[in-house]
Amino acid sequence: APGASGARACAAAKPGIGRMALGGALRGTVPGPVVRAPLPPPPPTWPAGAHRGAAVGVTAGSLAAGGCRAAASSASRCSVAVAAAAVGVLGSLGTAGLLRRRASRLRWLRPSSASSCMRSMRTARQVSTASIDGSWSSMERIYCINLDKRPERWAFMQGQFSRHRMPVQRWSAVDGSTLDVPKLAQVGLVAKEALPRYFLPREQKLFGTDLTDGGIGCALSHFLIWRDILQLCASGAANSKSVFLVIEDDCKIPDQFSEALVHERLSEVPDDWELVYLGGQDLLHRGHEYQVSSGVRRLYKGFRETTAYVINEAGAKACLEVCVPMYWQVDTHMNDESLREGLRPPRSHEKDYTMRPRGYCLWPPIVVQDHDMFKTDVQTVEHN
């Protein structure tokens, strides 16, 4: 099982991943095409300026180095170019070491108790000045993650986006079944200490937590969207105040969902937010302990799912920092700070709530994951 020295061991194992190596990987990655959702007429349009500059979205095609396919041997399922392209994700933030040092300097911000954390969040609510006219102009971009081999899911999402007149960019998801996971561990995206549990038989894996092929593909898909957000902001096509919406292709959007509803619920979120979940599950049933305002809760270790969330530049940067290297599935890394270095004894100063990213969830949720229509591509067994 992964140990407490995971992050240190991984850092020692990847000396080549430095400023030059990562920067070169970022610059050398081939951008993938931007695919817009073909909506029936009259199609909604993006707000003026939303597409300034070219979106440098890396898709599964470029990550898999031109579409490499699974081979007979698991040791040779993908070429070395897969890992080389994946390293470009880290390059978007400079160096892994810089990120770790930056995260360490933020530890002094931890409050001594949950009550002081709640007091610190009683700030003025951030209310967007964007016109809420149903065109979704308050969102800089809306992404929908969808595997190329799941056209039925994309058709399902297109129908919902059309009804709600949402201008959406389809994001071609990374197919985890085509990845050489040991190679990803060599370059530092997957923790080497996580490999023993990754190779466990499916029936022995911890549901919703242990790494699976689908879980790794899901995580990399989110990583690449966060990277795209950072590149948009760095290029001037977006800025630190821009709001991005990320949706997975099994998200069930209710009829009452609208830009006005999202805006109304987000207006109750404290203005220090970096990430806000629109849906998800409170697995430990303790989320009520972290209520901060009407319909808003602080993220804590018992919250799961990445069905739909809004994120900004600071949130994209923070999520990349805390999710690499991967020991567990991506939502565990995002929300449970006690597991980000693998399995280790609890520390006296640790709290249950999440400090980085500075995240919240809307409760009750305004979207849900559809467990009935589609079988899971991430977990080892179906949801119950």
Phi, psi and omega in degrees: 000151181301147182247178184291339183271018186301308184297320181293318180296320181293318180298321180290333185277353184231060182295337182285347182273083179241192184300315182292316183296316183289318178298320178294322179296322180294314183290332185272356182284133182281124180290143177268167182286151173272122182250114179272149179290123179283098182267151179293156181292151353279126185286143174289151182246154177287150175298155181305133177087355185292336182245030177298128181080170180271135175283126183263062184277122177271120183259178179300330180298313180287326179297324181272016175055058175084021174084046177294149185247161179298138179253176184295321182265135180294336180286344182233033185293328178222160180284168179298336181297335177301308180295322180298319178290323181295328179299335178301336176301314180293328183297338181294345181243011179099259179226152179297322180297320178299319180295317180297320179294321179295318179296322180297322181291341181276352186295333181294345179284349182297127175288160183281346180207162179296326182295321178291328176297317179296320180295322182292341183264003178277069183249173178296139181285141179274120179242120182296144177270000180294147179289126179264090186242012179088359180268359182064029179290346178286348178256127178296320179200147176241123180253143170234120182275126183210129176289141178302329182274011179236060181296333180293328177290319179296321177297320177299315181290322179301319179299319179291318180296323179296316181297325182262006177052051182259121176281113192237140171262118175287130180250114181293114187287155175282127179275106183298337181289347180261003187265147172267094187296318175303325177293321176297328176290324179296323182272356173099004177280325176249136178290132179298328179292344180274347185297321179303320179284330176298322183274003175297151171303149185305321183289347179262354181285149177281116186304131174078359185232306182297149180292138172231168176303313180296323179294322178291318177298319178299313181299313180297326177298316177293319178305315185289329173292317178299321177297319179299319179299315180296323179290322176299317180291320180293329182277349183092356178289341175215178180216182186295341179268352182293144181247130181242141179247127180244128184230136174270161191277012171241025180276129178262115185259117183289162183299327183280358180294136180199166176299321180296320179294315179299316180298318180297316181290321180291337180293344177269355183277134177307147189283003175268012186294148172237337182208134178224119177280134175271342178209171180150185183234139174263089189290328181267356177056040178235011183299333181297339179289345185242028176293131181244339178195181182297117177075016182226132177235150173287143175293145176214177190296344182268002182267138182220165177097147174236038185303313180200135178205155170256148186211152175240186183300314180298322179293319178298319180294315181295319182296320177296322180297316188272349185259357181239128359281156182278123168258330188223182176294158195297323182289333174294316178297320184293329191245335185249098184291339183286348183248006186287349175244026182084197179280126180204162178295148178296151178256148188298328185273354186287143176245165180283333183278161187265127179262331182216117002290158177285096191239157179220166172225147175277128180221119007290154181295159177252355170222163179222159174276132181276103181273349188264321187283325186234144173282151183290139172258001187246315188273166180280333177224169180287157175295151175235000000 
